PDB file of C-alpha atoms in Angstrom:
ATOM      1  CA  UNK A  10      26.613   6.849  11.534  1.00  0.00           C
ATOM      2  CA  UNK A  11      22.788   6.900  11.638  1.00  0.00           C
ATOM      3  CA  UNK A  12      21.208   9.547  10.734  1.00  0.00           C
ATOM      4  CA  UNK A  13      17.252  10.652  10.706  1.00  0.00           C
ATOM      5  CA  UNK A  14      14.851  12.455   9.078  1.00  0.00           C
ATOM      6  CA  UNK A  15      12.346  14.253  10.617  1.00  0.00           C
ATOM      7  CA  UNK A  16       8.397  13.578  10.484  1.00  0.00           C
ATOM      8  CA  UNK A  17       6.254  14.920   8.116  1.00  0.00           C
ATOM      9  CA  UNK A  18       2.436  15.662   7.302  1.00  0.00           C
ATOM     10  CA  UNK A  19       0.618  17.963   4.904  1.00  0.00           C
ATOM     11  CA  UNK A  20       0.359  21.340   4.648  1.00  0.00           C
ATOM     12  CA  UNK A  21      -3.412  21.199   4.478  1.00  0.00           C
ATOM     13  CA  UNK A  22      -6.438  19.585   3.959  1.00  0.00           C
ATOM     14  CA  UNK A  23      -7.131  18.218   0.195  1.00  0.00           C
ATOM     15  CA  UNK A  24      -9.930  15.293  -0.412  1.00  0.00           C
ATOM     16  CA  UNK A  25     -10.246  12.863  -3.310  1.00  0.00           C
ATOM     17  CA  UNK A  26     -13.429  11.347  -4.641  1.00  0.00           C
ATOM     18  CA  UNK A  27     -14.577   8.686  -6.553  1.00  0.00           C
ATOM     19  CA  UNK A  28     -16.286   5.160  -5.305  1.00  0.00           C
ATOM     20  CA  UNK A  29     -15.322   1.386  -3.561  1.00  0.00           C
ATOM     21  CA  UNK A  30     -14.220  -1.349  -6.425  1.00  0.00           C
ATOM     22  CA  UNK A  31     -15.504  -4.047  -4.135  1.00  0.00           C
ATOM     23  CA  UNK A  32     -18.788  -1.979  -3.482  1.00  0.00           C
ATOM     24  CA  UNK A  33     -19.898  -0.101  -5.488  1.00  0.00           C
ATOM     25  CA  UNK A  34     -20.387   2.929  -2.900  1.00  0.00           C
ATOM     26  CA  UNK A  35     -19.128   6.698  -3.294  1.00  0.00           C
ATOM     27  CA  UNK A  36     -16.735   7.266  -1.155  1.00  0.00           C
ATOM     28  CA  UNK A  37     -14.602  10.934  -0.276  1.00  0.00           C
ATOM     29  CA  UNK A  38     -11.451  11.057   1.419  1.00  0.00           C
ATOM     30  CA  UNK A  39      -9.853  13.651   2.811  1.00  0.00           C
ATOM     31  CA  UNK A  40      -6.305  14.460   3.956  1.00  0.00           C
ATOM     32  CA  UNK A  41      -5.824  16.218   7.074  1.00  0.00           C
ATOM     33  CA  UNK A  42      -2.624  17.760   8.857  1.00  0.00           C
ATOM     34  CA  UNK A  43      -1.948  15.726  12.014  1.00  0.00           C
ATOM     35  CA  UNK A  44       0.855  16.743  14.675  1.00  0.00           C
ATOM     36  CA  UNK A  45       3.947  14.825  15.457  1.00  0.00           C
ATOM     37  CA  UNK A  46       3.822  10.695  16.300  1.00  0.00           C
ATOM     38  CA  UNK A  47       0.023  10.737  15.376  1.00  0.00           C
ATOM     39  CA  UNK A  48       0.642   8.554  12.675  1.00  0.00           C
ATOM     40  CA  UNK A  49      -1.899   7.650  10.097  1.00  0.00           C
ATOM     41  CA  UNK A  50      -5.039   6.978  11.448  1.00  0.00           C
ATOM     42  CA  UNK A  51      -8.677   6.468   8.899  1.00  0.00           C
ATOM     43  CA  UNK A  52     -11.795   8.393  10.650  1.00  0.00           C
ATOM     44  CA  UNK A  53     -15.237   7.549   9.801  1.00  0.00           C
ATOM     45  CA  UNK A  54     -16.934  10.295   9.185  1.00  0.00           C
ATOM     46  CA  UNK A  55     -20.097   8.442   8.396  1.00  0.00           C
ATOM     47  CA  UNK A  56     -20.539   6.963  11.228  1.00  0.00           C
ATOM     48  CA  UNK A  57     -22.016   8.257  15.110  1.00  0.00           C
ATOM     49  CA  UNK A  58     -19.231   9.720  16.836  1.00  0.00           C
ATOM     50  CA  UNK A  59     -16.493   9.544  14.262  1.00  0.00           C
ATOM     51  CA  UNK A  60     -14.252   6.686  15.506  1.00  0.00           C
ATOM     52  CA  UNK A  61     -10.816   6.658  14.779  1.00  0.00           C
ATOM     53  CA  UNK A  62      -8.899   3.348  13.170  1.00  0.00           C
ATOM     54  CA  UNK A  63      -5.162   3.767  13.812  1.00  0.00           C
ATOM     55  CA  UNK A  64      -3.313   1.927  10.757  1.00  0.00           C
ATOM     56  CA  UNK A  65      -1.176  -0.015  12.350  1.00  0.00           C
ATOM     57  CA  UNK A  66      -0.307  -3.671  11.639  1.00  0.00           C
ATOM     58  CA  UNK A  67      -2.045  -5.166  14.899  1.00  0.00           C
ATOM     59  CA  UNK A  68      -5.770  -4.016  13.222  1.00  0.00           C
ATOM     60  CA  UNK A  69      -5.162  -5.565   9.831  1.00  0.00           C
ATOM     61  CA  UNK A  70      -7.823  -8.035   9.118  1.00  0.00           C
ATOM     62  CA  UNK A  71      -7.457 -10.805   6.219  1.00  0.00           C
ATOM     63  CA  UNK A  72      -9.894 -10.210   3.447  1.00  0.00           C
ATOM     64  CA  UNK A  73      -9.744 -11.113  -0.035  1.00  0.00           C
ATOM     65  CA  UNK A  74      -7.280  -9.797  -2.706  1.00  0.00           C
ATOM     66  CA  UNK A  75      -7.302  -6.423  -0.047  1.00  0.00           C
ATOM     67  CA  UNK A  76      -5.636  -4.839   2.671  1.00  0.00           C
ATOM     68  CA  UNK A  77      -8.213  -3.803   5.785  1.00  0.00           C
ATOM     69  CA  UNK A  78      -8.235  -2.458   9.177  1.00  0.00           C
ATOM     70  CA  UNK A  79     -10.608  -2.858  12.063  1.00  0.00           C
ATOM     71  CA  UNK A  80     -10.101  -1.414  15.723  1.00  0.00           C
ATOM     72  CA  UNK A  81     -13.383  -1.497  17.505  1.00  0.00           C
ATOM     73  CA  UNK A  82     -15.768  -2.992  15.702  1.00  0.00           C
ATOM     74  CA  UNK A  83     -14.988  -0.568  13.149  1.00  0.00           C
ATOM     75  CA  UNK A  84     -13.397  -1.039   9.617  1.00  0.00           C
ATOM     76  CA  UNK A  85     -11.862   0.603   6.324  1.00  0.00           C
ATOM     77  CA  UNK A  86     -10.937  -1.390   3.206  1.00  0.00           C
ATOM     78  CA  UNK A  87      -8.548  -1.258   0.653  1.00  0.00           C
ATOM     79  CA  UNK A  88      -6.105   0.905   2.392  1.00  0.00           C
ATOM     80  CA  UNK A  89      -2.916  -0.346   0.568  1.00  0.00           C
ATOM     81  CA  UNK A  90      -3.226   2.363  -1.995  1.00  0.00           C
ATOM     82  CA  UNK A  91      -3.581   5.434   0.336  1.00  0.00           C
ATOM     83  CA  UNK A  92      -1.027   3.862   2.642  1.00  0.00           C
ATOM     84  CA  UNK A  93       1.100   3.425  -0.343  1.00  0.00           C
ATOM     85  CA  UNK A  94       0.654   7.114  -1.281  1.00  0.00           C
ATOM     86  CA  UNK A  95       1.555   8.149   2.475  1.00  0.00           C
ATOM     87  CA  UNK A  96       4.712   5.758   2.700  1.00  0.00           C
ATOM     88  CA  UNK A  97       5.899   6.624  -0.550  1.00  0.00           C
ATOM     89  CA  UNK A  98       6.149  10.088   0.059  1.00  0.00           C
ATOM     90  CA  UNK A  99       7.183   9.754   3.473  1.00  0.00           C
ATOM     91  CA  UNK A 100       3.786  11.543   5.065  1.00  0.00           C
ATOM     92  CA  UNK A 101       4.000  10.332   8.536  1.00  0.00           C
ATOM     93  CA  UNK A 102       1.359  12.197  10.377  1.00  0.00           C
ATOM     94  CA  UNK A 103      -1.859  12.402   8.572  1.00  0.00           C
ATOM     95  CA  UNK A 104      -5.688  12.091   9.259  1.00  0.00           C
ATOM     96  CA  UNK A 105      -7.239  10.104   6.524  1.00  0.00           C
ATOM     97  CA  UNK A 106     -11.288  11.218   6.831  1.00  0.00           C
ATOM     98  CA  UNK A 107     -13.763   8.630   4.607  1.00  0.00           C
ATOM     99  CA  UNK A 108     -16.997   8.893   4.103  1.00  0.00           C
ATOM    100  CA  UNK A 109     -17.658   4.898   3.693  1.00  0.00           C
ATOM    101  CA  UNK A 110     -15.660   2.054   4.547  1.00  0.00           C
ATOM    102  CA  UNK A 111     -13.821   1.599   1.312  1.00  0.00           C
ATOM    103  CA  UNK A 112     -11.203   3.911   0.024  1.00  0.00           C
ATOM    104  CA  UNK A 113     -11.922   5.049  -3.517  1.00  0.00           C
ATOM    105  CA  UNK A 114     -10.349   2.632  -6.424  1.00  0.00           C
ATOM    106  CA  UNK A 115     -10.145   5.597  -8.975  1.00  0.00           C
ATOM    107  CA  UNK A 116      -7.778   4.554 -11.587  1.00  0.00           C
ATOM    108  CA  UNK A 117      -6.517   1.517  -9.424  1.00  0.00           C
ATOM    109  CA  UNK A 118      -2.793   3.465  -8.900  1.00  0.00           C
ATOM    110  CA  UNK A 119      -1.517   5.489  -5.924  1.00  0.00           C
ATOM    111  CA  UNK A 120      -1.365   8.451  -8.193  1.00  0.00           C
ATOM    112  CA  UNK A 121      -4.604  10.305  -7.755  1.00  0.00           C
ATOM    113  CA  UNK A 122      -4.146  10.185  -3.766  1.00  0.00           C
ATOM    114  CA  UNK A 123       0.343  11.275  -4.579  1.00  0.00           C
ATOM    115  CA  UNK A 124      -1.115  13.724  -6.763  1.00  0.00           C
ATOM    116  CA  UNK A 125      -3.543  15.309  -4.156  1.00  0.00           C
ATOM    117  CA  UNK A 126      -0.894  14.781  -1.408  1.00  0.00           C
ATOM    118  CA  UNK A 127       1.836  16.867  -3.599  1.00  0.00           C
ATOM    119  CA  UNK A 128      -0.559  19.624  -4.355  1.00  0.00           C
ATOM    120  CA  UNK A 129      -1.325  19.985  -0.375  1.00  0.00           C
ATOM    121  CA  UNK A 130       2.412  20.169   0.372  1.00  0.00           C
ATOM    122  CA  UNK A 131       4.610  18.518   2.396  1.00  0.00           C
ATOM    123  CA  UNK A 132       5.994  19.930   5.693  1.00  0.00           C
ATOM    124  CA  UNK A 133       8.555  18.913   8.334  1.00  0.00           C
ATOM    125  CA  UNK A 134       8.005  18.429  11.929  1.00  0.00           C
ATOM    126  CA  UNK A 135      10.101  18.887  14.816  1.00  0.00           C
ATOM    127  CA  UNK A 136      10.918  15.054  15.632  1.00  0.00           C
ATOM    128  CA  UNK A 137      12.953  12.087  14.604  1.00  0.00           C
ATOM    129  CA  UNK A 138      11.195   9.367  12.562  1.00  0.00           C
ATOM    130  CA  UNK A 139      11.763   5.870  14.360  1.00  0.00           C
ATOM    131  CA  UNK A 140      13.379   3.700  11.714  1.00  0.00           C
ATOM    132  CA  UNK A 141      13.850  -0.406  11.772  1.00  0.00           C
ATOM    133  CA  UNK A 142      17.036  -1.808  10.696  1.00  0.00           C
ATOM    134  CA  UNK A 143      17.097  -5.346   9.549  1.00  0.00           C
ATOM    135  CA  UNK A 144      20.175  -7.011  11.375  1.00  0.00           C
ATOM    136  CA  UNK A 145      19.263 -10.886  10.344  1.00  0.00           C
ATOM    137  CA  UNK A 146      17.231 -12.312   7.679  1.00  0.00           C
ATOM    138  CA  UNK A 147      13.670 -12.930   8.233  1.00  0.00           C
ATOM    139  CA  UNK A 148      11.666 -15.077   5.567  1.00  0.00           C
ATOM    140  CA  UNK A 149       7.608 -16.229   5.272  1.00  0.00           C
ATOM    141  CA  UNK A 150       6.854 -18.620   2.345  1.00  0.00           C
ATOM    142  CA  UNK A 151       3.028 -19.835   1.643  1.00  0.00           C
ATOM    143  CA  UNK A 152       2.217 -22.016  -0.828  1.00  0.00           C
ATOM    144  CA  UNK A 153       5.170 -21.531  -2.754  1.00  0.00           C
ATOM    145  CA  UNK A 154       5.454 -17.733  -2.574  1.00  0.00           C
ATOM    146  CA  UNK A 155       7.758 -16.443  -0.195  1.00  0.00           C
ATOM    147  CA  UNK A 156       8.745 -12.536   1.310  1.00  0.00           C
ATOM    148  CA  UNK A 157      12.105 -12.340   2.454  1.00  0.00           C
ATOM    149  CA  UNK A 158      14.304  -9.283   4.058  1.00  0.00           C
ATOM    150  CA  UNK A 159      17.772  -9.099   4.377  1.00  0.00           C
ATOM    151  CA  UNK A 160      19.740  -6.729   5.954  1.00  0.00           C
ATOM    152  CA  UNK A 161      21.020  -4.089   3.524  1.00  0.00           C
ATOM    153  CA  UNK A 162      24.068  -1.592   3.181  1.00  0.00           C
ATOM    154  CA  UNK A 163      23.951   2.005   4.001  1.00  0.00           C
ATOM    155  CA  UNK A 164      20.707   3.458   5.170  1.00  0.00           C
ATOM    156  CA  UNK A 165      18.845   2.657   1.769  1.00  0.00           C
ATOM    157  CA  UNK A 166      15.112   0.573   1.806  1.00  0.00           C
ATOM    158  CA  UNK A 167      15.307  -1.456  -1.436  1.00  0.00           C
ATOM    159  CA  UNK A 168      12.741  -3.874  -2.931  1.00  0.00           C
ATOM    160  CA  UNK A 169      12.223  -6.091  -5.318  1.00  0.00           C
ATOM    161  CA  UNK A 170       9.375  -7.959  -6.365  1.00  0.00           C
ATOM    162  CA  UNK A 171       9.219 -11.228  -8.638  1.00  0.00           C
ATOM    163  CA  UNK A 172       5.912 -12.254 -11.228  1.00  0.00           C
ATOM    164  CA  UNK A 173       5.310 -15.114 -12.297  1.00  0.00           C
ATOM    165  CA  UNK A 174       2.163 -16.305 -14.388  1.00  0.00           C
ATOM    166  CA  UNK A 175       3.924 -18.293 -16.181  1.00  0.00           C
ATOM    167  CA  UNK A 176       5.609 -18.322 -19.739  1.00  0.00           C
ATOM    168  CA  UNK A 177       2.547 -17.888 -21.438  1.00  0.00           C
ATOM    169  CA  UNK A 178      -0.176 -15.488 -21.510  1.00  0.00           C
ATOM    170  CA  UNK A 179      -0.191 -11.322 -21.365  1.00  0.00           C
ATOM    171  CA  UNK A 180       1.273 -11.414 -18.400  1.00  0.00           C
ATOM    172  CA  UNK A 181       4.251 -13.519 -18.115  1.00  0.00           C
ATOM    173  CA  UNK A 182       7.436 -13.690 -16.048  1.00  0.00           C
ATOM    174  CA  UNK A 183       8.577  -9.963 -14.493  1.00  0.00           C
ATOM    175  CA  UNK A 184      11.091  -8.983 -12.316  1.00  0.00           C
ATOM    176  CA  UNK A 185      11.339  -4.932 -10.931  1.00  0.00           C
ATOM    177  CA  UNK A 186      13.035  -3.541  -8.164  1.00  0.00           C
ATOM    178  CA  UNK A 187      14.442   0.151  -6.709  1.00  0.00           C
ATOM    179  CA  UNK A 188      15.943   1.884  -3.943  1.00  0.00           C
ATOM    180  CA  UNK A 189      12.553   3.572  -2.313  1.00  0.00           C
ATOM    181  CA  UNK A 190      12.752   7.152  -2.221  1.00  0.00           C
ATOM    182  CA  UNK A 191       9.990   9.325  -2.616  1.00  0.00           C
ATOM    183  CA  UNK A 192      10.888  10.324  -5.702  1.00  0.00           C
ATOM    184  CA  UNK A 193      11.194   6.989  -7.458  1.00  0.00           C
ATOM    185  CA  UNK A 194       8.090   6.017  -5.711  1.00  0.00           C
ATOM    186  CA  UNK A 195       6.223   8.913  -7.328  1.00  0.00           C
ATOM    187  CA  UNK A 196       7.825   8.384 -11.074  1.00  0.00           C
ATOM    188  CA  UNK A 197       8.251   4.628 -10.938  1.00  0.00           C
ATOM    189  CA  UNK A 198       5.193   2.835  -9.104  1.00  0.00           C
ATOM    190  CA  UNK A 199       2.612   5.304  -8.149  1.00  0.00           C
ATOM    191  CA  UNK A 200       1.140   5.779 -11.521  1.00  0.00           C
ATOM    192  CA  UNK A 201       0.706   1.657 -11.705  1.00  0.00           C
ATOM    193  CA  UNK A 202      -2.453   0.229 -11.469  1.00  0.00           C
ATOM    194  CA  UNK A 203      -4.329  -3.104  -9.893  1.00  0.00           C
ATOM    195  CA  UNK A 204      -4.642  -6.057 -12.474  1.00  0.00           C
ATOM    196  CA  UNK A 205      -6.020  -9.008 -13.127  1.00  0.00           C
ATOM    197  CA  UNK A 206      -7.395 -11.920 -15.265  1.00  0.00           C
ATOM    198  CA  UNK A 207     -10.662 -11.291 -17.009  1.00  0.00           C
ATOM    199  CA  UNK A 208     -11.391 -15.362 -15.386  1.00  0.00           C
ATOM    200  CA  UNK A 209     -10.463 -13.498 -12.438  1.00  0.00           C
ATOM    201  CA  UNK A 210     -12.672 -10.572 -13.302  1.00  0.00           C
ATOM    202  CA  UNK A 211     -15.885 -12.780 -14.471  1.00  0.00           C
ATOM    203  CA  UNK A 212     -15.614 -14.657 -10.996  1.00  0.00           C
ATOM    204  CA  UNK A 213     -15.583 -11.563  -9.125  1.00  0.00           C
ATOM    205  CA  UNK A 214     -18.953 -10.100 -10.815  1.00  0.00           C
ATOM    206  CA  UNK A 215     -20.984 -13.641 -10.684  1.00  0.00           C
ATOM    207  CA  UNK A 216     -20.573 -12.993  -6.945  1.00  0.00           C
ATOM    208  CA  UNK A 217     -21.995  -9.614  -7.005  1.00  0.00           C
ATOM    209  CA  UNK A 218     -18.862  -8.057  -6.446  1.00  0.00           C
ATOM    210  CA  UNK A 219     -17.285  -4.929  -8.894  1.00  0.00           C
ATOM    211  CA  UNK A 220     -20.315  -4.243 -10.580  1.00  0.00           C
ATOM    212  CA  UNK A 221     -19.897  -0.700 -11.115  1.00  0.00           C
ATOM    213  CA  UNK A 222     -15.908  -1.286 -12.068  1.00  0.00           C
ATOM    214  CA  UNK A 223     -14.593  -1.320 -15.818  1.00  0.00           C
ATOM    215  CA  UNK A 224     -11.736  -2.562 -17.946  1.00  0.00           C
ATOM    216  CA  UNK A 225     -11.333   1.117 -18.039  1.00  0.00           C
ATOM    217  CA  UNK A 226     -10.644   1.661 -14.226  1.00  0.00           C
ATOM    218  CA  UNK A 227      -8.006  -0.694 -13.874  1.00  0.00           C
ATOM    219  CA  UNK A 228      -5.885  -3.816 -16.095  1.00  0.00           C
ATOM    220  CA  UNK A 229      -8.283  -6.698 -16.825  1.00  0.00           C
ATOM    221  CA  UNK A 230      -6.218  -8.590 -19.177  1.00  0.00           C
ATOM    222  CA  UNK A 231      -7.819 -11.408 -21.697  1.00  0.00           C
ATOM    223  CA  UNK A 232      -4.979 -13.692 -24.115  1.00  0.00           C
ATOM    224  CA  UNK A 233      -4.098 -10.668 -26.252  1.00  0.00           C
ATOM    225  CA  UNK A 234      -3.482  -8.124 -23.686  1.00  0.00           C
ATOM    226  CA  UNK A 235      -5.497  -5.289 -21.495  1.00  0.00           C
ATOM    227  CA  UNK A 236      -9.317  -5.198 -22.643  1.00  0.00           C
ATOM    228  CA  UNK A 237      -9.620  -1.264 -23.586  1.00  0.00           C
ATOM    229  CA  UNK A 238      -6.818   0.429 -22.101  1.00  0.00           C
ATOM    230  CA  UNK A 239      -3.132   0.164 -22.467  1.00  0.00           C
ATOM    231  CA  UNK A 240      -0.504  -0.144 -20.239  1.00  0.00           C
ATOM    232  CA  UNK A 241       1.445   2.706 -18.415  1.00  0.00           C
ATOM    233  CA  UNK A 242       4.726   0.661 -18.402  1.00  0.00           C
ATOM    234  CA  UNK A 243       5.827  -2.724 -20.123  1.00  0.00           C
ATOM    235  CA  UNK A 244       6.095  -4.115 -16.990  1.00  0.00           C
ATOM    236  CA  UNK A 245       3.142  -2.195 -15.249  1.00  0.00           C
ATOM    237  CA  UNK A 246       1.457  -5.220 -13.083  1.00  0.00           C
ATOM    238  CA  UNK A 247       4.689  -6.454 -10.887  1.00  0.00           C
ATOM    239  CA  UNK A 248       5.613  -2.551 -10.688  1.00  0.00           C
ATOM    240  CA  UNK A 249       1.861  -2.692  -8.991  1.00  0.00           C
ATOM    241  CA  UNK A 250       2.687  -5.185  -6.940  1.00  0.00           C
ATOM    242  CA  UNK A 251       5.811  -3.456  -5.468  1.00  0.00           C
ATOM    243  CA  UNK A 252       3.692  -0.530  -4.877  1.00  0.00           C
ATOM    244  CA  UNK A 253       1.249  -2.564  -2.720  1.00  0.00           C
ATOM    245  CA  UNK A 254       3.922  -4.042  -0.673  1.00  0.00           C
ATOM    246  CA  UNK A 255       5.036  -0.372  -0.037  1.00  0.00           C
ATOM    247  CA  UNK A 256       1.402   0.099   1.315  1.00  0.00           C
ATOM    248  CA  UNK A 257       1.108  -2.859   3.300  1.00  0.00           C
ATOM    249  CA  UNK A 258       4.999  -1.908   4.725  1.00  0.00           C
ATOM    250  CA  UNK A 259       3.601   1.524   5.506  1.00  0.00           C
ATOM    251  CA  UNK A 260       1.558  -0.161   8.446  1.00  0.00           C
ATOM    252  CA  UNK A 261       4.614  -1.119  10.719  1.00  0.00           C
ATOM    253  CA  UNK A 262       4.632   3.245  11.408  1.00  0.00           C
ATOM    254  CA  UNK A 263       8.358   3.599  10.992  1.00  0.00           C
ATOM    255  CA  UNK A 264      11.157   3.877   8.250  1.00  0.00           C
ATOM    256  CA  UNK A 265      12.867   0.005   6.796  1.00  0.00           C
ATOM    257  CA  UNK A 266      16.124  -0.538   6.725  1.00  0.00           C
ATOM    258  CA  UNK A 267      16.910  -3.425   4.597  1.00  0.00           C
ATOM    259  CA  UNK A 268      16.502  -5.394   1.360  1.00  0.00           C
ATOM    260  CA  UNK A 269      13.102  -6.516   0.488  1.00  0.00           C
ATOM    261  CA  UNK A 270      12.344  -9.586  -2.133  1.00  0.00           C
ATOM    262  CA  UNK A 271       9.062 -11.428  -2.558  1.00  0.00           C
ATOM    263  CA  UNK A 272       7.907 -13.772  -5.082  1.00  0.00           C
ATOM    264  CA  UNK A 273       4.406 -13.667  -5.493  1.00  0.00           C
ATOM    265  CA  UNK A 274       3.786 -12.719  -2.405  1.00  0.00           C
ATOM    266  CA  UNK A 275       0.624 -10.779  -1.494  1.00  0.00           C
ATOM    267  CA  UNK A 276      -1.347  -8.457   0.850  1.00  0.00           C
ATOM    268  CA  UNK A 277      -1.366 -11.579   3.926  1.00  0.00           C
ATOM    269  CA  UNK A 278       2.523 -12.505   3.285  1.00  0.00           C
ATOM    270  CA  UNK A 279       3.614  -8.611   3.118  1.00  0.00           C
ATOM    271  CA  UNK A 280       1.527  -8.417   6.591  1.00  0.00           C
ATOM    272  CA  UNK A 281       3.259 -11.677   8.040  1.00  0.00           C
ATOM    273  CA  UNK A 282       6.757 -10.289   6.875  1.00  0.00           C
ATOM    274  CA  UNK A 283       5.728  -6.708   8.298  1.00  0.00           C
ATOM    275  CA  UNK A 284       4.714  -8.203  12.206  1.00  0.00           C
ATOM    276  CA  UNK A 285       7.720 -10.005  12.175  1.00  0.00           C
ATOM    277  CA  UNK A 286      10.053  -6.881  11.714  1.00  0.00           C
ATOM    278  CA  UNK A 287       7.939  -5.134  14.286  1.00  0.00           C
ATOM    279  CA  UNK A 288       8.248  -8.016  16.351  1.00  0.00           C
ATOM    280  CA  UNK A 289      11.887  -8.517  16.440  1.00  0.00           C
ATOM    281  CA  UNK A 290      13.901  -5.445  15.172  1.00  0.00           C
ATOM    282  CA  UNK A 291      12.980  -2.325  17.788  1.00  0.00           C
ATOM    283  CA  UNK A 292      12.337   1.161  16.171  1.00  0.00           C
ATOM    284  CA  UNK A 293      15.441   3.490  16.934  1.00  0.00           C
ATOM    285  CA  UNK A 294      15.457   7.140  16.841  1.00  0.00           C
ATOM    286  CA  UNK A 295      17.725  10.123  18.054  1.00  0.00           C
ATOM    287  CA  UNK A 296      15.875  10.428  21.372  1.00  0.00           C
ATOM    288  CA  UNK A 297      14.910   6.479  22.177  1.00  0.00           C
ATOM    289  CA  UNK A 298      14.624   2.917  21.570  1.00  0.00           C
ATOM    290  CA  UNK A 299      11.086   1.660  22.295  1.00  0.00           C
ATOM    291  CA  UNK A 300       9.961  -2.248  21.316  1.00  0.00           C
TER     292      UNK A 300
END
């Protein structure tokens, strides 16, 4: 027998500063209660008028190495994290104010945004959350990389995420995966940070880009390992990964029912895999079906 849980938001406000990896600019969020099947939607607070920017999957726009959203003519980037934090502890109602378009990197995890969230408090609502529930499997593959969901037993969400940079290197071959609750979201993959190869890294500044960003802010690993800073977990960058595919998840606005495996998949395949769920398995609750 199905069962559901009921929505949630925040008790109250709470706001997190810091500035945009990608730009450079200060940026403030801040958390809002919102009331039942508002979802999660960004509000520019910078701009004329305040527009609004649901975050659903139909506004995600590809851009590189980052999740975005545009409804309007207006845009926020590098949502995954904040949308991980959200998913990951189940928030489903929340107004996400900014102050620029990009979301503050801070240390490149979900945890400064969990860690605001839990210290607001989390509060039930009086309705059903819809929820998805994989009955076939649906694949995407790119290039070699592939995102595939399966349907799954019980009522459990459970991912898994393969890495692959080959046998040699800091990085390697890793393999993580979990039943998503909130609770293993908040001790297992919030706390896990963006990564990447200081060839990566080097590119990125030559075109102007991260400028203000550090080896300290996030994992920029060289031959031997991360350049000043150490890692959180042995296996810190595919835990990342899984905690971005949470985030990009987050945008189909329901619970997942199902099994979840990608192999080095990343923000446009998790967005590919996430339309086609929306697309072909309708969200259910106690009340409704709606497509």
């Amino acid at each position: 027998m199905l069962s559901f849980r009921s929505q949630q938001t925040i008790a109250r406000s709470v706001a997190v500063e810091g500035f945009g990896y990608w730009s450079g600019e200060d940026c403030r969020v801040e958390f809002r209660p919102a009331p039942p099947n508002t979802g999660v939607v960004f509000v520019r607070e910078d701009l004329r008028h305040r527009p609004r920017i649901p975050a659903r999957l139909e506004y995600r726009i590809e851009m590189p190495r980052r999740s975005c959203l545009e409804y309007r003519g207006v845009r926020v980037e590098m949502v995954e994290h904040v949308m991980a934090a959200l998913g990951g502890l189940q928030i489903d109602n929340c107004e996400v104010a900014v102050t620029a378009p990009e979301m503050p990197g801070c240390d490149g995890s979900a945890l400064p945004f969990v860690e605001a969230l839990l210290a607001a408090g989390i509060v039930k609502q009086p309705m059903p959350r819809p929820v998805r529930i994989l009955s076939t499997v649906v694949r995407v593959e790119e290039n070699g990389c592939w995102f595939e969901a399966r349907p799954g037993l019980g009522q459990e969400c459970f991912m898994r995420y393969l890495l692959d940079y080959g046998p040699e290197g800091p990085i390697g071959r890793q393999s993580f995966g979990l039943t998503l609750t909130p609770e293993t979201f908040r001790r297992e993959l919030a706390p896990c940070r963006t990564f990447m190869l200081k060839e990566e890294a080097e590119w990125l500044l030559s075109q102007g880009l991260g400028r203000r960003t550090t080896p300290r802010d996030l994992l920029v690993f060289d031959e031997h390992g991360p350049i000043d800073n150490e890692l959180r977990f042995p296996d810190e960058c595919v835990r990342h990964k899984l905690l971005d595919m949470v985030g990009d998840l987050a945008l189909c606005g329901c619970d997942l029912v199902g099994r979840f495996c990608a192999y080095r998949s990343g923000h446009r395949l998790n967005a590919q895999l996430g339309l086609q769920l929306v697309q072909q398995f309708p969200a259910v609750d106690t009340l409704r079906s709606c497509a």
